[in-house]
Coordinates of C-alpha atoms in Angstrom, one line a residue:
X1 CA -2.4 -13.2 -30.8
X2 CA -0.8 -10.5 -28.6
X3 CA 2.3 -8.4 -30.1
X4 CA 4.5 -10.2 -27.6
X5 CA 4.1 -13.9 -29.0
X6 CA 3.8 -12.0 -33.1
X7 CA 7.6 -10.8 -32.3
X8 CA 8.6 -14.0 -30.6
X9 CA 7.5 -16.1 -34.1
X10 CA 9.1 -13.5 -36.5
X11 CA 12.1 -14.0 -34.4
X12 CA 12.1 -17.5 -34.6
X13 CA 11.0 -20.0 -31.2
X14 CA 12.2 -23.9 -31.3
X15 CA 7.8 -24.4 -32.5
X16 CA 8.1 -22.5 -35.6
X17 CA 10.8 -20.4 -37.4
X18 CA 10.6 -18.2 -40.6
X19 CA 12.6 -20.5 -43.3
X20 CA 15.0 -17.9 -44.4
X21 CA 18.2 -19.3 -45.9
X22 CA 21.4 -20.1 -43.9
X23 CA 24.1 -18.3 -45.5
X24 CA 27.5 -19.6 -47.1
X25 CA 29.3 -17.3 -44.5
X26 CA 27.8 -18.6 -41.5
X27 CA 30.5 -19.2 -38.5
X28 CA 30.8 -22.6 -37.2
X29 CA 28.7 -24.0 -39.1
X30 CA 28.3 -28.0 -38.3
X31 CA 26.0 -31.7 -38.9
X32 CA 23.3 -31.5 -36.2
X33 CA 21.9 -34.7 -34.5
X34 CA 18.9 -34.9 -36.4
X35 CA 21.2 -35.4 -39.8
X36 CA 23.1 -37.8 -38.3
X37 CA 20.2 -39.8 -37.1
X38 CA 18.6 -39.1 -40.6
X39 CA 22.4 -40.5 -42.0
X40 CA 22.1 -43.6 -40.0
X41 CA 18.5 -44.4 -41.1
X42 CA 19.7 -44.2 -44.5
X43 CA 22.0 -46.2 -44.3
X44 CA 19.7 -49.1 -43.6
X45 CA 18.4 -48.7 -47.1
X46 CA 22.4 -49.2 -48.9
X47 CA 22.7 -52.4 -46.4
X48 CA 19.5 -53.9 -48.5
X49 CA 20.9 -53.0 -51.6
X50 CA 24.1 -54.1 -50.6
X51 CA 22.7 -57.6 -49.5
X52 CA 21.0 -58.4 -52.4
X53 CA 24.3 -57.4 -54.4
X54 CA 25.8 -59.9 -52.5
X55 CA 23.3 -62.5 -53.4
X56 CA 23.0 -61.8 -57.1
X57 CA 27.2 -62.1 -57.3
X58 CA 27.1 -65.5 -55.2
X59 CA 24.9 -66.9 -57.4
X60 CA 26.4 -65.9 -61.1
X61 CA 24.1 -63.4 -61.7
X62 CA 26.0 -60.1 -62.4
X63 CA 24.1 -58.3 -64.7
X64 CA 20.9 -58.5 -62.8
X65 CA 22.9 -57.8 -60.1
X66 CA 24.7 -54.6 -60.6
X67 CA 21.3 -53.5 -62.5
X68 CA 19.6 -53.4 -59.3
X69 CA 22.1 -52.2 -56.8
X70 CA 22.7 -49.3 -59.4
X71 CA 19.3 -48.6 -59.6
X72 CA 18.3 -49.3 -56.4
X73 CA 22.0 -47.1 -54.9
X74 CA 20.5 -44.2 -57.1
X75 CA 17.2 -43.7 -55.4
X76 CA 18.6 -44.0 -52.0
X77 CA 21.8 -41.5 -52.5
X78 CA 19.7 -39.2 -54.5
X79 CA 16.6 -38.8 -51.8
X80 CA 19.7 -38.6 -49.5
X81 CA 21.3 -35.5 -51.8
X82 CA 17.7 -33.7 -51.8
X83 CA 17.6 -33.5 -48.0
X84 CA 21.4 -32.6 -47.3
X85 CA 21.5 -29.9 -50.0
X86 CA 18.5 -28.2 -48.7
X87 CA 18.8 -28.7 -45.2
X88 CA 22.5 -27.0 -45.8
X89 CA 20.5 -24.0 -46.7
X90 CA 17.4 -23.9 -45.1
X91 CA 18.1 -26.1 -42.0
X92 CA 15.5 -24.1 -39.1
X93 CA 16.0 -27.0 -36.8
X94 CA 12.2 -25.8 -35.5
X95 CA 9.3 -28.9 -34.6
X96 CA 8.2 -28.1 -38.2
X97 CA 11.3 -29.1 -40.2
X98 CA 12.1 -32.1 -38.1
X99 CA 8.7 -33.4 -38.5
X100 CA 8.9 -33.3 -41.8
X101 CA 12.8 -34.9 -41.6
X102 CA 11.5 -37.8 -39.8
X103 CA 8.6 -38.1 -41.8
X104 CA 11.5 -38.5 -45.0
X105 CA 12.9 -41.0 -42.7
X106 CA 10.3 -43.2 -42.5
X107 CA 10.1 -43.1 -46.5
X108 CA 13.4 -44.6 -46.6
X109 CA 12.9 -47.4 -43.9
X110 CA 9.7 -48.6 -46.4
X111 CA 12.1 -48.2 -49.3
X112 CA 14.1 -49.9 -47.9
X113 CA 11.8 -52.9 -46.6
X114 CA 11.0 -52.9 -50.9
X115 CA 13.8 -53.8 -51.9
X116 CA 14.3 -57.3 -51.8
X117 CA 10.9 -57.1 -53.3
X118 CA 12.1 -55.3 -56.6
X119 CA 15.4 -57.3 -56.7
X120 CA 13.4 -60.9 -56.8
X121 CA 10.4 -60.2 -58.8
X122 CA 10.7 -56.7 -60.1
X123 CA 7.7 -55.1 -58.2
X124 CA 8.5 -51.5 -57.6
X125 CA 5.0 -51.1 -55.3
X126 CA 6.7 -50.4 -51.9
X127 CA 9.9 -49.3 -53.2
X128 CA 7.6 -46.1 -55.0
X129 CA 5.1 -46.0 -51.8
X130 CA 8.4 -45.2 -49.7
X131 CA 9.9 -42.8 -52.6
X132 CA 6.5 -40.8 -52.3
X133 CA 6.6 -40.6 -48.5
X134 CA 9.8 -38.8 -48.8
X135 CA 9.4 -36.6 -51.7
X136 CA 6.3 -35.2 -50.2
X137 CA 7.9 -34.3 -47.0
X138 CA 10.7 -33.0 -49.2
X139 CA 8.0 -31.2 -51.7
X140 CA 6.4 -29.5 -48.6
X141 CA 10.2 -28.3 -47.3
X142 CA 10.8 -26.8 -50.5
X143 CA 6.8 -24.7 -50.5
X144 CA 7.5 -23.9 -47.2
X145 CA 11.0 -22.2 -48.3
X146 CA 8.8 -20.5 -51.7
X147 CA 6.4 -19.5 -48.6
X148 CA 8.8 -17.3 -46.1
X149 CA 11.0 -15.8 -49.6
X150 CA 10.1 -13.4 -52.2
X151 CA 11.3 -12.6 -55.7
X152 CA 14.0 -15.1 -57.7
X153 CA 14.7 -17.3 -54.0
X154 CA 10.9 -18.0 -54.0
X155 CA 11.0 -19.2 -57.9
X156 CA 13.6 -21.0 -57.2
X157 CA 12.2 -22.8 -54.2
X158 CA 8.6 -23.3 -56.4
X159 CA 11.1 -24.9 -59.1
X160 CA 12.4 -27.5 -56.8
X161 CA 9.1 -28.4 -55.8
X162 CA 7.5 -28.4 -58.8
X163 CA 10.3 -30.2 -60.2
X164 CA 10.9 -33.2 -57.4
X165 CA 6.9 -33.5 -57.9
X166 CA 6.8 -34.0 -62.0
X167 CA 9.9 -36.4 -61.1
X168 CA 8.1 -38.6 -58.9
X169 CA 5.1 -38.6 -61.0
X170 CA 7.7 -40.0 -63.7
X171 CA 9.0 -43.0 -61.6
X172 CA 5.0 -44.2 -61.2
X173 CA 5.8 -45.7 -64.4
X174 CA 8.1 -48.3 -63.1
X175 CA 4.9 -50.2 -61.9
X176 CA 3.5 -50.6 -65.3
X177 CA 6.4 -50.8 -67.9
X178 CA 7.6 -54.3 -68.5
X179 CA 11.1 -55.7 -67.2
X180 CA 13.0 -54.2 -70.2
X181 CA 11.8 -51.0 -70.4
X182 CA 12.3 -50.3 -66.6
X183 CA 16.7 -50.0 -67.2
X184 CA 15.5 -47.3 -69.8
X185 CA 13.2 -45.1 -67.7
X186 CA 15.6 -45.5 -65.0
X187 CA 18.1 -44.3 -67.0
X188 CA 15.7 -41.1 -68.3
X189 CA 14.6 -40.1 -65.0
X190 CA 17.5 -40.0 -63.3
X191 CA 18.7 -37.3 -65.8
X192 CA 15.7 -36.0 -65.5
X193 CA 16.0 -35.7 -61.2
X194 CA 19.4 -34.5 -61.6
X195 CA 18.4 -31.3 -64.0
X196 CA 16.1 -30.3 -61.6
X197 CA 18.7 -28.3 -59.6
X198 CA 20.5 -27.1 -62.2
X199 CA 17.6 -25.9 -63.9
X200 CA 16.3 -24.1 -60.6
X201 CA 19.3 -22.6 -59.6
X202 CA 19.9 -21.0 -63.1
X203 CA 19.2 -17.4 -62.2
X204 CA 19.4 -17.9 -57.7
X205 CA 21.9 -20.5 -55.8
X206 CA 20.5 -21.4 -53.0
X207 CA 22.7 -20.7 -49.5
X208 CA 24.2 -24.1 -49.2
X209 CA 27.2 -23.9 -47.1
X210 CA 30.6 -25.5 -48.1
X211 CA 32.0 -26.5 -45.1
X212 CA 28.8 -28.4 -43.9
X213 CA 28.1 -29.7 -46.8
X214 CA 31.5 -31.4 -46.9
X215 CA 31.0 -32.3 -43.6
X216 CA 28.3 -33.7 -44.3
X217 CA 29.5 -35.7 -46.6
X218 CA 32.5 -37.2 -45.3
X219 CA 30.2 -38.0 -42.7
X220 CA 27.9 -40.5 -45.2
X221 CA 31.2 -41.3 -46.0
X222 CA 32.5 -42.8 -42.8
X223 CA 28.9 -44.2 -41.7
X224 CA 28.7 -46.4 -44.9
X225 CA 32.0 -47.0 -44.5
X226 CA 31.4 -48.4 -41.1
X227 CA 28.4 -50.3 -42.9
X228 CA 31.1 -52.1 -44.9
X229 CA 32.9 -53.5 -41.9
X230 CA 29.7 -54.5 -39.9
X231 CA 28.9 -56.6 -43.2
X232 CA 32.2 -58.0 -43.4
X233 CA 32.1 -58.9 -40.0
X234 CA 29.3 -60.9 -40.1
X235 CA 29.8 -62.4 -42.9
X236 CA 33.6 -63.7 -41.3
X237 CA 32.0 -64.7 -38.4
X238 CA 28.9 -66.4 -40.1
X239 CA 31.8 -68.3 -42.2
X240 CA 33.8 -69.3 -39.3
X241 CA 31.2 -70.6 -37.1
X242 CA 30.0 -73.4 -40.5
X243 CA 33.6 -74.0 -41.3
X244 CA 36.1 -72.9 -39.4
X245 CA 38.0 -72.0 -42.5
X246 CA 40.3 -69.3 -40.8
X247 CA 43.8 -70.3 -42.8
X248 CA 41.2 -69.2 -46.0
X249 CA 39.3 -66.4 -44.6
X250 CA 42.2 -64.5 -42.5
X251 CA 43.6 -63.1 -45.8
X252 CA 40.4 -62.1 -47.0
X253 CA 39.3 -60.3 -43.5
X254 CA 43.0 -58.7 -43.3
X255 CA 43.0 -57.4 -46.9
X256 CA 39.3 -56.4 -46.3
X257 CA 40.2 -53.8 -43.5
X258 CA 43.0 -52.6 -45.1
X259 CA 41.4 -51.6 -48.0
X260 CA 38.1 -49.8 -45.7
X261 CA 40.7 -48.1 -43.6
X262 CA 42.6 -47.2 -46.8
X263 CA 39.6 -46.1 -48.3
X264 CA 39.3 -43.9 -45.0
X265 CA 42.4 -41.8 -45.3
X266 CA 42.3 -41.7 -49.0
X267 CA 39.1 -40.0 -49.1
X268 CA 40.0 -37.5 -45.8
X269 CA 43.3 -36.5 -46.7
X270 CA 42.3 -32.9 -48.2
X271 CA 40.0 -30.0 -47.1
X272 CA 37.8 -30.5 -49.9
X273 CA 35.5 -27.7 -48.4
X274 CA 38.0 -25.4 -50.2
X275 CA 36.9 -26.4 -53.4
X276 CA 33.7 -25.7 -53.4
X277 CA 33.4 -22.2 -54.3
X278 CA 30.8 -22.5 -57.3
X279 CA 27.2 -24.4 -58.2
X280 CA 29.2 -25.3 -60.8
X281 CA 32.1 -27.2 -58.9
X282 CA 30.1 -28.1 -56.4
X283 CA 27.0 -29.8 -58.7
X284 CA 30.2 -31.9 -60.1
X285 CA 31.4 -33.0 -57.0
X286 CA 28.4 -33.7 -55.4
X287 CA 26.8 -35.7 -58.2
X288 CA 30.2 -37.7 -58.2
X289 CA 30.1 -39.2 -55.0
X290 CA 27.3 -41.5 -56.3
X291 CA 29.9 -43.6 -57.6
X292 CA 32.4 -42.6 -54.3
X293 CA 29.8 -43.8 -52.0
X294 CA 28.3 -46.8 -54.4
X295 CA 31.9 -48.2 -54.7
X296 CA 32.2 -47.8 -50.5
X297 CA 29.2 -50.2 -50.3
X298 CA 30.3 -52.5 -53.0
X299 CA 33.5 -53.4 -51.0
X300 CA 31.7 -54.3 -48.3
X301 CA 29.4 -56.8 -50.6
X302 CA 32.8 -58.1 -52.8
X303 CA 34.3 -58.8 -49.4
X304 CA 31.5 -61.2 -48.2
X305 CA 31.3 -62.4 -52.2
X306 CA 34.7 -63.4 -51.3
X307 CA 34.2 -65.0 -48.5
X308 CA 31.1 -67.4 -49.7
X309 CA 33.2 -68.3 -52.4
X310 CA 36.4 -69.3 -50.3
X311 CA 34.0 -71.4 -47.9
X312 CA 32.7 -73.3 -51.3
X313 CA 28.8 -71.2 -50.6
X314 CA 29.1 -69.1 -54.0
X315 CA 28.6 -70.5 -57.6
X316 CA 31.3 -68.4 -58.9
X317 CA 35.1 -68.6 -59.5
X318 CA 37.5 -67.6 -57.5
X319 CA 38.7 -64.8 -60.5
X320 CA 35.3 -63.7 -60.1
X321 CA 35.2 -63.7 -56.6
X322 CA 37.8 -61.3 -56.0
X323 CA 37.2 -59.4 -58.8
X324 CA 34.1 -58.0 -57.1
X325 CA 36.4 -56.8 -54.1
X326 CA 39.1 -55.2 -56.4
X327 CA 37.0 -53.6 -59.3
X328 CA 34.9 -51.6 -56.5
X329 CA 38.2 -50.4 -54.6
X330 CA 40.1 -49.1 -57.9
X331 CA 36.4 -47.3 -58.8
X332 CA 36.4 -46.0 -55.3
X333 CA 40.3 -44.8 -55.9
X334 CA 39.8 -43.4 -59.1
X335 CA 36.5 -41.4 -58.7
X336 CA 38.0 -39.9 -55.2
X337 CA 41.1 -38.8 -57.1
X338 CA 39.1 -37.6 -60.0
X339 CA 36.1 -35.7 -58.3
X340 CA 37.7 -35.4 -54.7
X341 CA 41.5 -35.2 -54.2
X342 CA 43.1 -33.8 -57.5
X343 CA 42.3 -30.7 -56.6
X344 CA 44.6 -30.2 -53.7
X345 CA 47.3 -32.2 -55.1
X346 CA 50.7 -30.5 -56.4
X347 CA 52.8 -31.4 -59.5
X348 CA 52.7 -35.0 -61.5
X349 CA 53.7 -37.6 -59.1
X350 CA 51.2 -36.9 -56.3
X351 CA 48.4 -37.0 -59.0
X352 CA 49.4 -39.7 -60.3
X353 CA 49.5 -41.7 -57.2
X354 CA 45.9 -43.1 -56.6
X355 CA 45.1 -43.7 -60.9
X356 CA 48.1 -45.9 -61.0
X357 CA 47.0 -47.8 -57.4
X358 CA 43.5 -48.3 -59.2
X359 CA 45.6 -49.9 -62.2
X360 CA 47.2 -52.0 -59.4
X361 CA 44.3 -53.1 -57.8
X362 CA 42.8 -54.2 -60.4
X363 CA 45.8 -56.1 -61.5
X364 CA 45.3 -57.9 -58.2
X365 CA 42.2 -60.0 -59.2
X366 CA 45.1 -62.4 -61.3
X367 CA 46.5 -63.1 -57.8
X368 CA 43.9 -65.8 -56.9
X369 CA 43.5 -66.6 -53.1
X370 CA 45.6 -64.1 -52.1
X371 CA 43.7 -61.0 -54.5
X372 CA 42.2 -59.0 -51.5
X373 CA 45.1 -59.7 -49.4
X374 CA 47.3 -58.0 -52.3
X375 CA 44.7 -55.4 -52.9
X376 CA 44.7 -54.2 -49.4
X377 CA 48.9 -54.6 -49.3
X378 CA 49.0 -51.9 -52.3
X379 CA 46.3 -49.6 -50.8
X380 CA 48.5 -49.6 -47.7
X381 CA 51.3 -48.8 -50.0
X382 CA 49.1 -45.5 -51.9
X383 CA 48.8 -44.2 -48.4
X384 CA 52.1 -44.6 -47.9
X385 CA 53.6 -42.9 -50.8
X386 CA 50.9 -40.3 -50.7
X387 CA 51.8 -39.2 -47.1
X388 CA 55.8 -39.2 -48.0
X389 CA 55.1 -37.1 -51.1
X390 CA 52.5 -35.1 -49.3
X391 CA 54.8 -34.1 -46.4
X392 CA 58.2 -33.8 -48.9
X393 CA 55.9 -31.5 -51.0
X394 CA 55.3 -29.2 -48.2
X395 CA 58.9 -29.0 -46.8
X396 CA 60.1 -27.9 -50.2
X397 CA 56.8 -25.3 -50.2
X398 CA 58.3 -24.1 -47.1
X399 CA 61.7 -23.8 -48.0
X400 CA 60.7 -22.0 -50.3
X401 CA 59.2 -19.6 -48.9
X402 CA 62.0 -19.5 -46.4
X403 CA 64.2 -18.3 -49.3
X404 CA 61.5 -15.9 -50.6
X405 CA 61.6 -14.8 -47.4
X406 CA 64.7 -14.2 -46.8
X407 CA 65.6 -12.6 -50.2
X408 CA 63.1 -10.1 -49.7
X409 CA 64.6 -9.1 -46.2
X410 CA 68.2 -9.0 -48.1
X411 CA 66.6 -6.7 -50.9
X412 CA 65.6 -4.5 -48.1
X413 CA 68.2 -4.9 -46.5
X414 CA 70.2 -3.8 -49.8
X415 CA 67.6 -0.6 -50.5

């Protein structure tokens, strides 16, 4: 190889670029289209889950239900977490590190092809296939990183591999452990996946960046979000084309929307970027939105719960029904405040705006036909009050300041 191409590599070509880490102070930093696309793909795997939820709940099977999506919500946000975290920080956008991205991506679209599977009869064989398609690609990511670093950044990287690898070696034993043991390993493991970081990163924190990363996030956000609405959709159109039911269904499809486009503004309505700051704050936050995104997905499937009960194709009450729409949107209220929004809040009343509107939602369920029409009336209402108090809030900040302001120019005025 000539000096000419040498310097051209070390410099970094779209073929092949040293994997040196991003930087938390990097300008401009944004979502490319490969993590959308990788986003998108993703999001195939929570509509699966999200089905079979929906199935389980029609047919008076809770437990097994919400076992499963739990489960099955877990491996899909948490292979979603190991790619956004690293590509935050190591993202080279060469042929190298998309290869490998897409070869993640097809992991998922097997997982997710496994999942009825695992749902109906418990066998995990495709589900784990899938899983190992995508922690490979993501063990090679992380030895390519340990490869291009040196001292505690390449230990660090080794960690994660060697860590992500003992994990999935771990889950193998989901296709061997009997039905009752499997809610207990899934339980151990995924402590286990979620020490890994925190155990690599205990000496060298990795150059994630905060504003992409919460980018990146609101963007999972608003894609499963729009997951949500696609499934309610269908499900109102699939119910008025066998029954033409719409005097039952309209309240259910109005109060639907209104809680998803509640659920939009709630989450969006502060720069949460600011926050993170720290490993600490951000591990928190980040590990959080497993129940932020979880609950997002479970409107969608309460929604259509609702609707196969209203149209007489669900075996459960109508209590129940909308129970699964209403306990889903206060978790989603109440984890966003707790992990997301208190943070930028100011002084009692705004914080206490979205726990009491979980307390209301939930109260909602008593209101039988007309529960997710009520639910989606008092999320209307928590945007509402949030926006008045928000904007009252910051004209008294600036008056305020006004007055600070002006009694400083009066003191030297006066000196």
């Amino acid at each position: 190889m000539s000096d000419t191409p040498r310097r051209r590599l070390a410099a970094g070509s779209g073929v092949l670029r040293r994997m040196a880490t991003r930087g938390r102070d990097e300008e401009h930093r944004v979502a490319t289209p490969l993590e959308l696309f990788f986003d998108l793909c993703f999001v195939v795997a929570v509509a699966q889950a999200g089905g079979q939820l929906v199935h389980a709940l029609a047919e008076a099977h809770p437990g097994h239900g919400v076992q499963g999506y739990l489960m099955m919500f877990f491996a899909i946000w948490w292979a979603w977490m190991n790619f956004t975290w690293f590509a935050s920080a190591y993202d080279t956008d060469d042929v190298l590190f998309r290869g490998m991205t897409l070869v993640q991506i097809a992991g998922v679209l097997v997982f997710a092809a496994g999942i009825p599977r695992a749902f109906d009869s418990g066998d995990f064989r495709v589900i784990w296939f899938g899983y190992l398609v995508m922690r490979l690609a993501m063990v090679a990511q992380w030895l390519r990183a340990g490869l291009s670093t040196t001292g505690r950044e390449r230990r660090t990287a080794l960690r994660y591999a060697a860590g992500v690898s003992a994990c999935q070696v771990g889950w193998l034993a989901l296709l061997f452990l009997p039905d009752g043991a499997r809610s207990w390993l899934f339980l151990g493991m995924a402590i286990c996946e979620m020490a890994v970081p925190v155990r690599a990163e205990r000496d060298y924190q990795t150059g994630w960046h905060p504003h992409h990363i919460a980018e990146r996030y609101g963007l999972f956000t608003i894609i499963v979000l729009g997951e949500t609405v696609s499934a309610a959709t269908v499900a109102v159109q699939s119910a008025v084309d066998e029954h033409r039911a719409l005097g039952v269904l309209l309240p259910i499809a109005a109060g639907g929307l209104l809680i998803i486009f509640a659920a939009y503004w709630i989450y969006f309505a502060v720069p949460i970027h600011l926050h993170l700051i720290s490993n600490r704050q951000a591990f928190l936050w980040g590990y959080g939105h497993y129940l932020v995104f979880g609950s997002v997905a479970a409107i969608g499937a309460g929604i259509e719960v609702a609707i196969e009960e209203a149209t007489g194709k669900a075996h459960v009450s109508t209590f129940a029904a909308s129970g699964t729409v209403t306990l889903a949107a206060a978790l989603f209220m109440f984890t966003v405040w707790l992990i997301h929004s208190r943070h930028q809040k100011r002084g009692p009343l705004q914080q206490a705006v979205l726990p009491v509107s979980a307390v209301l939602v939930l109260a909602c369920t008593f209101a039988g036909r007309w529960a997710v029409l009520l639910a989606g009336a008092v999320a209307t209402a928590t945007v509402a009050v949030g926006v008045t108090l928000t904007a009252r809030g910051g004209t008294a900040l600036g008056q305020e300041e006004e007055r600070g302001g002006g009694s400083e120019e009066a003191g030297r005025e006066r000196g």
